[in-house]
Each structure stands twice: as C-alpha cells, then as structure tokens.
Amino acid sequence: MKSFIRYLAEATTPISHKKAQSDFEKVLLPLVGKEVTPAQIAKATERLSKKYFFSTTVRTHAQLDKSQISIVGFYDIEGDQEWQEDKSADYPIEIFLLFSPKDKKLSFVKDDVARLSYGLADTIVHERLHMDQAKARNYKQVPHKKKYVHKVENIQIGSYLARDDEIEAYALNIALALKDHFHTQKERFDFLKRPKQGVIQDPHFDQYLDVFGFGHPVVKRLFKKIVGYLNNAKL
C-alpha cells in the first residue's frame, strides 16, 4: 500500500464492521446455490462501491487452492485527493479478490458468503480508516520512520507493520477479531497478557508476533491501540 506515512489518528472513528458485513452478505446471498465466475462475485460486491468508495479487481494466485478466495485491500492517498476534487475519478480504495487459476467457476454456498463477507468487511474498515487518517492530516506525507525495525529479520515487512497508520488499522481488525472470538472483556484482556498464535481469526496478529516478538516496542504500541478499541463501546 503506497504513500503510507507516520501519523497517530486519535480522532478517527471506524465504520461499523457489523454493518459492512451485513451489507456484503445481502449482495452475495443471491449467488448461493449457483455456479458463478470470479467476475460475477466481484460484480456483486461492487453493488456497494458507491457506499464504501471502492472498486473490485479479480486476480489469480498460483499458491491458492481450488475454491479458496483471498482478499487484499489498497488505499491510494493520491487517488483520494483526486477523487475528493472530482467524484467521477476512480474510487480511492481497491479490493483485489484473488482466486486459484483452477477456479473458472465456483459453487457458492452459505458458508462462502459468511467467510467472504467477514473478510470484505474487515478489509473495508481497515482501508476506510486509512482514508480518515489521511484526511485528518490533510493528506500530508511524512517519511516512514525506521526506528524499532533495524533488528528484525524482514526489514521490508517490519517497516510496513511498524507504521503508525498500520498499527492503528490492524489494531482495529484485531480488536474486532477478539470481540468476535471471546465473549467477555476479561477473556480478551487475559489473552493479550498471554497471547497465543493461531487462535483468533485475524492473521496479522500472528504476523506481528512472528516479525517482532512479544514485548517488542511495536507490539506494545499495537496492544495499546487494541485495548483502546476494546474499551470503545461503539466498536
């Protein structure tokens, strides 16, 4: 995701994950019980483009298994500035739906709708938060800081995950996954005190622990943000 910059967007308010998930379920449910192409799935999601400011692009990925769908989101800060001035320009968010090259058509079932809707909602709330972050700082671009990442094995991934924008956005995704997995705040906070990988639905939680390790300053900042979201009754 290009042009991401340092910024702690304390004033941003995330859109509702639950509402976004429900919206995607509504547009995808008509596909259940049918043989559909990846393009048809993408077209169904784009019924919500105007509401959430995104376009959908289909790609294939050789490492995906048959019937497996992966989702990647991208926010274009420069494109957002153009779109703010001219609403006929492309939307600033792009969602990539990745399919196996073997999947010319897929048999769509209700479980597919549930998984895909959750993933799409997760991506949208993440990228829309990036929109809010950029707008709050008037699209000012600040160089990425390299502090804390000089000792990690993968500098490129570490630098990306250590960005303040990403910490805030992934903290939101992780907090939502914790709320979805655990029933009480005590269970959620106990988990953060003694985290285990492979437990919650969000894969980036595990990625932060893999890249930095528990107790690393970046992970401490991430956990602080997660707790802040968990304490937000509106989340």
PDB file of C-alpha atoms in Angstrom:
ATOM      1  CA  MET A   1       0.000   0.000   0.000  1.00  0.00           C
ATOM      2  CA  LYS A   2       1.814   3.079  -1.215  1.00  0.00           C
ATOM      3  CA  SER A   3       2.210   6.526   0.349  1.00  0.00           C
ATOM      4  CA  PHE A   4       1.531   5.401   3.924  1.00  0.00           C
ATOM      5  CA  ILE A   5       3.053   7.782   6.424  1.00  0.00           C
ATOM      6  CA  ARG A   6       3.586   8.314  10.109  1.00  0.00           C
ATOM      7  CA  TYR A   7       0.525   9.531  11.980  1.00  0.00           C
ATOM      8  CA  LEU A   8      -1.409   8.717  15.134  1.00  0.00           C
ATOM      9  CA  ALA A   9      -5.007   9.421  14.159  1.00  0.00           C
ATOM     10  CA  GLU A  10      -6.539   9.658  17.593  1.00  0.00           C
ATOM     11  CA  ALA A  11      -9.703  11.346  16.337  1.00  0.00           C
ATOM     12  CA  THR A  12     -10.686   8.826  13.668  1.00  0.00           C
ATOM     13  CA  THR A  13     -13.850   6.796  14.144  1.00  0.00           C
ATOM     14  CA  PRO A  14     -14.090   3.449  12.313  1.00  0.00           C
ATOM     15  CA  ILE A  15     -17.117   2.496  10.271  1.00  0.00           C
ATOM     16  CA  SER A  16     -19.236  -0.383  11.543  1.00  0.00           C
ATOM     17  CA  HIS A  17     -17.764  -3.787  10.752  1.00  0.00           C
ATOM     18  CA  LYS A  18     -21.072  -5.446  11.592  1.00  0.00           C
ATOM     19  CA  LYS A  19     -22.979  -3.194   9.178  1.00  0.00           C
ATOM     20  CA  ALA A  20     -20.424  -3.671   6.397  1.00  0.00           C
ATOM     21  CA  GLN A  21     -20.520  -7.438   6.866  1.00  0.00           C
ATOM     22  CA  SER A  22     -24.314  -7.407   6.713  1.00  0.00           C
ATOM     23  CA  ASP A  23     -24.224  -5.303   3.546  1.00  0.00           C
ATOM     24  CA  PHE A  24     -21.861  -7.718   1.811  1.00  0.00           C
ATOM     25  CA  GLU A  25     -23.944 -10.699   2.894  1.00  0.00           C
ATOM     26  CA  LYS A  26     -27.014  -9.143   1.269  1.00  0.00           C
ATOM     27  CA  VAL A  27     -25.327  -8.654  -2.103  1.00  0.00           C
ATOM     28  CA  LEU A  28     -23.645 -12.085  -2.073  1.00  0.00           C
ATOM     29  CA  LEU A  29     -26.560 -14.248  -0.876  1.00  0.00           C
ATOM     30  CA  PRO A  30     -28.256 -14.252  -4.334  1.00  0.00           C
ATOM     31  CA  LEU A  31     -25.211 -16.208  -5.606  1.00  0.00           C
ATOM     32  CA  VAL A  32     -25.770 -19.126  -3.207  1.00  0.00           C
ATOM     33  CA  GLY A  33     -26.569 -22.401  -4.963  1.00  0.00           C
ATOM     34  CA  LYS A  34     -25.219 -21.211  -8.291  1.00  0.00           C
ATOM     35  CA  GLU A  35     -22.130 -21.863 -10.365  1.00  0.00           C
ATOM     36  CA  VAL A  36     -20.510 -18.432 -10.517  1.00  0.00           C
ATOM     37  CA  THR A  37     -17.372 -16.977 -12.055  1.00  0.00           C
ATOM     38  CA  PRO A  38     -14.895 -14.840 -10.109  1.00  0.00           C
ATOM     39  CA  ALA A  39     -16.065 -11.876 -12.204  1.00  0.00           C
ATOM     40  CA  GLN A  40     -19.660 -12.413 -11.077  1.00  0.00           C
ATOM     41  CA  ILE A  41     -18.582 -12.435  -7.442  1.00  0.00           C
ATOM     42  CA  ALA A  42     -16.636  -9.214  -7.962  1.00  0.00           C
ATOM     43  CA  LYS A  43     -19.589  -7.607  -9.714  1.00  0.00           C
ATOM     44  CA  ALA A  44     -21.857  -8.471  -6.780  1.00  0.00           C
ATOM     45  CA  THR A  45     -19.505  -6.780  -4.316  1.00  0.00           C
ATOM     46  CA  GLU A  46     -19.397  -3.642  -6.451  1.00  0.00           C
ATOM     47  CA  ARG A  47     -23.057  -3.020  -5.720  1.00  0.00           C
ATOM     48  CA  LEU A  48     -21.615  -1.436  -2.568  1.00  0.00           C
ATOM     49  CA  SER A  49     -18.900   0.580  -4.318  1.00  0.00           C
ATOM     50  CA  LYS A  50     -20.699   3.891  -4.002  1.00  0.00           C
ATOM     51  CA  LYS A  51     -21.362   3.368  -0.291  1.00  0.00           C
ATOM     52  CA  TYR A  52     -17.823   2.363   0.686  1.00  0.00           C
ATOM     53  CA  PHE A  53     -15.758   4.076  -2.061  1.00  0.00           C
ATOM     54  CA  PHE A  54     -14.075   1.044  -3.609  1.00  0.00           C
ATOM     55  CA  SER A  55     -13.678  -0.875  -6.846  1.00  0.00           C
ATOM     56  CA  THR A  56     -13.066  -4.621  -7.113  1.00  0.00           C
ATOM     57  CA  THR A  57     -10.420  -6.291  -9.242  1.00  0.00           C
ATOM     58  CA  VAL A  58     -10.087 -10.032  -9.881  1.00  0.00           C
ATOM     59  CA  ARG A  59      -6.658 -11.643  -9.892  1.00  0.00           C
ATOM     60  CA  THR A  60      -5.391 -15.219  -9.849  1.00  0.00           C
ATOM     61  CA  HIS A  61      -2.735 -16.515  -7.476  1.00  0.00           C
ATOM     62  CA  ALA A  62      -0.959 -19.800  -8.140  1.00  0.00           C
ATOM     63  CA  GLN A  63      -0.492 -20.578  -4.437  1.00  0.00           C
ATOM     64  CA  LEU A  64      -4.211 -20.591  -3.688  1.00  0.00           C
ATOM     65  CA  ASP A  65      -6.035 -23.913  -3.516  1.00  0.00           C
ATOM     66  CA  LYS A  66      -9.129 -24.579  -5.573  1.00  0.00           C
ATOM     67  CA  SER A  67     -12.206 -22.722  -4.207  1.00  0.00           C
ATOM     68  CA  GLN A  68     -10.008 -20.619  -1.925  1.00  0.00           C
ATOM     69  CA  ILE A  69     -10.528 -16.846  -2.081  1.00  0.00           C
ATOM     70  CA  SER A  70      -8.078 -14.328  -0.664  1.00  0.00           C
ATOM     71  CA  ILE A  71      -8.708 -10.599  -0.205  1.00  0.00           C
ATOM     72  CA  VAL A  72      -6.207  -7.738  -0.442  1.00  0.00           C
ATOM     73  CA  GLY A  73      -7.066  -4.077   0.099  1.00  0.00           C
ATOM     74  CA  PHE A  74      -5.284  -0.993  -1.199  1.00  0.00           C
ATOM     75  CA  TYR A  75      -5.828   2.666  -0.346  1.00  0.00           C
ATOM     76  CA  ASP A  76      -4.412   5.276  -2.744  1.00  0.00           C
ATOM     77  CA  ILE A  77      -3.814   8.527  -0.862  1.00  0.00           C
ATOM     78  CA  GLU A  78      -3.012  10.446  -4.042  1.00  0.00           C
ATOM     79  CA  GLY A  79      -6.039   8.994  -5.807  1.00  0.00           C
ATOM     80  CA  ASP A  80      -8.146  10.013  -2.818  1.00  0.00           C
ATOM     81  CA  GLN A  81      -7.111  13.635  -3.239  1.00  0.00           C
ATOM     82  CA  GLU A  82      -8.111  13.474  -6.887  1.00  0.00           C
ATOM     83  CA  TRP A  83     -11.421  11.786  -6.027  1.00  0.00           C
ATOM     84  CA  GLN A  84     -12.215  14.397  -3.368  1.00  0.00           C
ATOM     85  CA  GLU A  85     -11.942  17.075  -6.055  1.00  0.00           C
ATOM     86  CA  ASP A  86     -13.630  15.090  -8.833  1.00  0.00           C
ATOM     87  CA  LYS A  87     -16.140  12.418  -7.834  1.00  0.00           C
ATOM     88  CA  SER A  88     -16.057  10.991 -11.373  1.00  0.00           C
ATOM     89  CA  ALA A  89     -12.484   9.850 -10.728  1.00  0.00           C
ATOM     90  CA  ASP A  90     -11.717   6.296  -9.599  1.00  0.00           C
ATOM     91  CA  TYR A  91     -12.557   5.389  -6.032  1.00  0.00           C
ATOM     92  CA  PRO A  92      -9.529   5.625  -3.701  1.00  0.00           C
ATOM     93  CA  ILE A  93      -9.919   2.065  -2.387  1.00  0.00           C
ATOM     94  CA  GLU A  94      -9.317  -1.029  -4.469  1.00  0.00           C
ATOM     95  CA  ILE A  95     -10.188  -4.527  -3.331  1.00  0.00           C
ATOM     96  CA  PHE A  96      -8.395  -7.414  -5.008  1.00  0.00           C
ATOM     97  CA  LEU A  97     -10.173 -10.761  -4.960  1.00  0.00           C
ATOM     98  CA  LEU A  98      -7.587 -13.485  -5.513  1.00  0.00           C
ATOM     99  CA  PHE A  99      -8.647 -16.871  -6.884  1.00  0.00           C
ATOM    100  CA  SER A 100      -6.905 -20.079  -7.832  1.00  0.00           C
ATOM    101  CA  PRO A 101      -6.176 -20.286 -11.592  1.00  0.00           C
ATOM    102  CA  LYS A 102      -8.204 -23.531 -11.496  1.00  0.00           C
ATOM    103  CA  ASP A 103     -11.380 -21.707 -10.491  1.00  0.00           C
ATOM    104  CA  LYS A 104     -13.124 -20.759 -13.709  1.00  0.00           C
ATOM    105  CA  LYS A 105     -16.407 -21.264 -11.849  1.00  0.00           C
ATOM    106  CA  LEU A 106     -17.214 -21.865  -8.186  1.00  0.00           C
ATOM    107  CA  SER A 107     -20.169 -23.484  -6.444  1.00  0.00           C
ATOM    108  CA  PHE A 108     -21.238 -20.811  -3.972  1.00  0.00           C
ATOM    109  CA  VAL A 109     -22.696 -21.911  -0.609  1.00  0.00           C
ATOM    110  CA  LYS A 110     -23.801 -20.028   2.513  1.00  0.00           C
ATOM    111  CA  ASP A 111     -20.532 -20.695   4.322  1.00  0.00           C
ATOM    112  CA  ASP A 112     -18.719 -18.988   1.453  1.00  0.00           C
ATOM    113  CA  VAL A 113     -20.903 -15.929   1.892  1.00  0.00           C
ATOM    114  CA  ALA A 114     -20.187 -15.768   5.631  1.00  0.00           C
ATOM    115  CA  ARG A 115     -16.413 -16.059   5.206  1.00  0.00           C
ATOM    116  CA  LEU A 116     -16.185 -13.702   2.263  1.00  0.00           C
ATOM    117  CA  SER A 117     -18.472 -11.095   3.843  1.00  0.00           C
ATOM    118  CA  TYR A 118     -16.413 -11.072   7.030  1.00  0.00           C
ATOM    119  CA  GLY A 119     -13.174 -10.697   5.068  1.00  0.00           C
ATOM    120  CA  LEU A 120     -14.564  -7.939   2.855  1.00  0.00           C
ATOM    121  CA  ALA A 121     -15.882  -6.037   5.870  1.00  0.00           C
ATOM    122  CA  ASP A 122     -12.501  -6.426   7.590  1.00  0.00           C
ATOM    123  CA  THR A 123     -10.759  -5.015   4.520  1.00  0.00           C
ATOM    124  CA  ILE A 124     -13.177  -2.126   4.114  1.00  0.00           C
ATOM    125  CA  VAL A 125     -12.980  -0.945   7.733  1.00  0.00           C
ATOM    126  CA  HIS A 126      -9.163  -1.116   7.503  1.00  0.00           C
ATOM    127  CA  GLU A 127      -8.901   0.883   4.280  1.00  0.00           C
ATOM    128  CA  ARG A 128     -11.612   3.371   5.267  1.00  0.00           C
ATOM    129  CA  LEU A 129      -9.676   4.050   8.459  1.00  0.00           C
ATOM    130  CA  HIS A 130      -6.673   4.869   6.276  1.00  0.00           C
ATOM    131  CA  MET A 131      -8.883   7.335   4.412  1.00  0.00           C
ATOM    132  CA  ASP A 132      -9.809   9.002   7.701  1.00  0.00           C
ATOM    133  CA  GLN A 133      -6.179   9.114   8.803  1.00  0.00           C
ATOM    134  CA  ALA A 134      -5.091  10.813   5.586  1.00  0.00           C
ATOM    135  CA  LYS A 135      -7.948  13.311   5.667  1.00  0.00           C
ATOM    136  CA  ALA A 136      -7.296  14.194   9.317  1.00  0.00           C
ATOM    137  CA  ARG A 137      -3.735  15.255   8.473  1.00  0.00           C
ATOM    138  CA  ASN A 138      -4.801  16.986   5.247  1.00  0.00           C
ATOM    139  CA  TYR A 139      -3.017  14.308   3.171  1.00  0.00           C
ATOM    140  CA  LYS A 140       0.367  15.430   4.445  1.00  0.00           C
ATOM    141  CA  GLN A 141       3.129  12.989   3.595  1.00  0.00           C
ATOM    142  CA  VAL A 142       5.777  12.240   6.205  1.00  0.00           C
ATOM    143  CA  PRO A 143       8.775   9.928   5.673  1.00  0.00           C
ATOM    144  CA  HIS A 144       8.459   6.451   7.184  1.00  0.00           C
ATOM    145  CA  LYS A 145      10.436   6.055  10.377  1.00  0.00           C
ATOM    146  CA  LYS A 146      12.859   3.155  10.594  1.00  0.00           C
ATOM    147  CA  LYS A 147      13.057   3.064  14.391  1.00  0.00           C
ATOM    148  CA  TYR A 148      12.493  -0.349  16.008  1.00  0.00           C
ATOM    149  CA  VAL A 149      12.908  -2.370  12.795  1.00  0.00           C
ATOM    150  CA  HIS A 150      16.678  -2.489  12.248  1.00  0.00           C
ATOM    151  CA  LYS A 151      16.992  -5.825  14.074  1.00  0.00           C
ATOM    152  CA  VAL A 152      14.042  -7.673  12.556  1.00  0.00           C
ATOM    153  CA  GLU A 153      14.693 -10.402  10.011  1.00  0.00           C
ATOM    154  CA  ASN A 154      12.495  -8.932   7.264  1.00  0.00           C
ATOM    155  CA  ILE A 155      13.081  -5.166   7.187  1.00  0.00           C
ATOM    156  CA  GLN A 156      10.518  -4.526   4.450  1.00  0.00           C
ATOM    157  CA  ILE A 157       7.628  -6.224   6.257  1.00  0.00           C
ATOM    158  CA  GLY A 158       8.783  -4.887   9.620  1.00  0.00           C
ATOM    159  CA  SER A 159       8.888  -1.303   8.337  1.00  0.00           C
ATOM    160  CA  TYR A 160       5.379  -1.673   6.911  1.00  0.00           C
ATOM    161  CA  LEU A 161       3.875  -3.149  10.080  1.00  0.00           C
ATOM    162  CA  ALA A 162       5.644  -0.571  12.287  1.00  0.00           C
ATOM    163  CA  ARG A 163       3.978   2.394  10.561  1.00  0.00           C
ATOM    164  CA  ASP A 164       1.645   4.245  12.878  1.00  0.00           C
ATOM    165  CA  ASP A 165      -1.169   4.143  10.309  1.00  0.00           C
ATOM    166  CA  GLU A 166      -0.888   0.365  10.030  1.00  0.00           C
ATOM    167  CA  ILE A 167      -0.621  -0.203  13.767  1.00  0.00           C
ATOM    168  CA  GLU A 168      -3.850   1.719  14.277  1.00  0.00           C
ATOM    169  CA  ALA A 169      -5.664  -0.009  11.407  1.00  0.00           C
ATOM    170  CA  TYR A 170      -4.507  -3.537  12.247  1.00  0.00           C
ATOM    171  CA  ALA A 171      -5.280  -2.913  15.922  1.00  0.00           C
ATOM    172  CA  LEU A 172      -8.850  -2.238  14.814  1.00  0.00           C
ATOM    173  CA  ASN A 173      -9.018  -5.513  12.859  1.00  0.00           C
ATOM    174  CA  ILE A 174      -7.514  -7.456  15.749  1.00  0.00           C
ATOM    175  CA  ALA A 175      -9.854  -5.881  18.313  1.00  0.00           C
ATOM    176  CA  LEU A 176     -12.813  -6.864  16.151  1.00  0.00           C
ATOM    177  CA  ALA A 177     -11.490 -10.425  15.897  1.00  0.00           C
ATOM    178  CA  LEU A 178     -11.057 -10.579  19.674  1.00  0.00           C
ATOM    179  CA  LYS A 179     -14.616  -9.370  20.209  1.00  0.00           C
ATOM    180  CA  ASP A 180     -15.828 -11.980  17.760  1.00  0.00           C
ATOM    181  CA  HIS A 181     -13.865 -14.831  19.373  1.00  0.00           C
ATOM    182  CA  PHE A 182     -14.191 -14.106  23.095  1.00  0.00           C
ATOM    183  CA  HIS A 183     -17.420 -13.386  24.987  1.00  0.00           C
ATOM    184  CA  THR A 184     -16.082 -11.156  27.769  1.00  0.00           C
ATOM    185  CA  GLN A 185     -13.590  -8.317  28.153  1.00  0.00           C
ATOM    186  CA  LYS A 186     -11.738 -10.323  30.801  1.00  0.00           C
ATOM    187  CA  GLU A 187     -11.144 -13.151  28.330  1.00  0.00           C
ATOM    188  CA  ARG A 188      -9.880 -10.658  25.728  1.00  0.00           C
ATOM    189  CA  PHE A 189      -7.509  -8.892  28.108  1.00  0.00           C
ATOM    190  CA  ASP A 190      -6.267 -12.194  29.552  1.00  0.00           C
ATOM    191  CA  PHE A 191      -5.476 -13.321  26.016  1.00  0.00           C
ATOM    192  CA  LEU A 192      -3.471 -10.159  25.345  1.00  0.00           C
ATOM    193  CA  LYS A 193      -1.454 -10.774  28.524  1.00  0.00           C
ATOM    194  CA  ARG A 194      -0.580 -14.297  27.360  1.00  0.00           C
ATOM    195  CA  PRO A 195      -1.155 -14.290  23.602  1.00  0.00           C
ATOM    196  CA  LYS A 196      -1.154 -17.467  21.547  1.00  0.00           C
ATOM    197  CA  GLN A 197      -0.868 -17.693  17.801  1.00  0.00           C
ATOM    198  CA  GLY A 198      -3.482 -19.354  15.624  1.00  0.00           C
ATOM    199  CA  VAL A 199      -6.367 -18.570  17.980  1.00  0.00           C
ATOM    200  CA  ILE A 200      -8.224 -15.553  16.582  1.00  0.00           C
ATOM    201  CA  GLN A 201      -9.392 -15.032  13.012  1.00  0.00           C
ATOM    202  CA  ASP A 202      -7.125 -12.100  12.120  1.00  0.00           C
ATOM    203  CA  PRO A 203      -3.816 -13.378  10.637  1.00  0.00           C
ATOM    204  CA  HIS A 204      -1.968 -10.103  11.220  1.00  0.00           C
ATOM    205  CA  PHE A 205      -1.958 -10.664  14.970  1.00  0.00           C
ATOM    206  CA  ASP A 206       0.235 -13.700  14.390  1.00  0.00           C
ATOM    207  CA  GLN A 207       2.297 -11.780  11.856  1.00  0.00           C
ATOM    208  CA  TYR A 208       3.175  -9.036  14.353  1.00  0.00           C
ATOM    209  CA  LEU A 209       4.292 -11.662  16.869  1.00  0.00           C
ATOM    210  CA  ASP A 210       6.291 -13.526  14.201  1.00  0.00           C
ATOM    211  CA  VAL A 211       8.072 -10.410  12.939  1.00  0.00           C
ATOM    212  CA  PHE A 212       8.740  -8.593  16.221  1.00  0.00           C
ATOM    213  CA  GLY A 213       8.082 -10.965  19.106  1.00  0.00           C
ATOM    214  CA  PHE A 214       6.044 -10.387  22.241  1.00  0.00           C
ATOM    215  CA  GLY A 215       7.333  -7.429  24.258  1.00  0.00           C
ATOM    216  CA  HIS A 216       8.788  -5.574  21.271  1.00  0.00           C
ATOM    217  CA  PRO A 217       8.025  -1.798  21.308  1.00  0.00           C
ATOM    218  CA  VAL A 218       5.992  -2.115  18.087  1.00  0.00           C
ATOM    219  CA  VAL A 219       3.867  -4.899  19.584  1.00  0.00           C
ATOM    220  CA  LYS A 220       3.426  -2.866  22.780  1.00  0.00           C
ATOM    221  CA  ARG A 221       2.107   0.046  20.719  1.00  0.00           C
ATOM    222  CA  LEU A 222      -0.160  -2.343  18.827  1.00  0.00           C
ATOM    223  CA  PHE A 223      -1.559  -3.829  22.045  1.00  0.00           C
ATOM    224  CA  LYS A 224      -2.160  -0.355  23.495  1.00  0.00           C
ATOM    225  CA  LYS A 225      -4.250   0.504  20.433  1.00  0.00           C
ATOM    226  CA  ILE A 226      -6.114  -2.813  20.638  1.00  0.00           C
ATOM    227  CA  VAL A 227      -7.047  -2.119  24.263  1.00  0.00           C
ATOM    228  CA  GLY A 228      -8.246   1.338  23.271  1.00  0.00           C
ATOM    229  CA  TYR A 229     -10.569  -0.145  20.654  1.00  0.00           C
ATOM    230  CA  LEU A 230     -11.796  -2.852  23.040  1.00  0.00           C
ATOM    231  CA  ASN A 231     -12.760  -0.146  25.513  1.00  0.00           C
ATOM    232  CA  ASN A 232     -14.771   1.636  22.822  1.00  0.00           C
ATOM    233  CA  ALA A 233     -18.392   0.643  23.412  1.00  0.00           C
ATOM    234  CA  LYS A 234     -19.319   1.697  19.866  1.00  0.00           C
ATOM    235  CA  LEU A 235     -16.920  -0.739  18.218  1.00  0.00           C
TER     236      LEU A 235
END
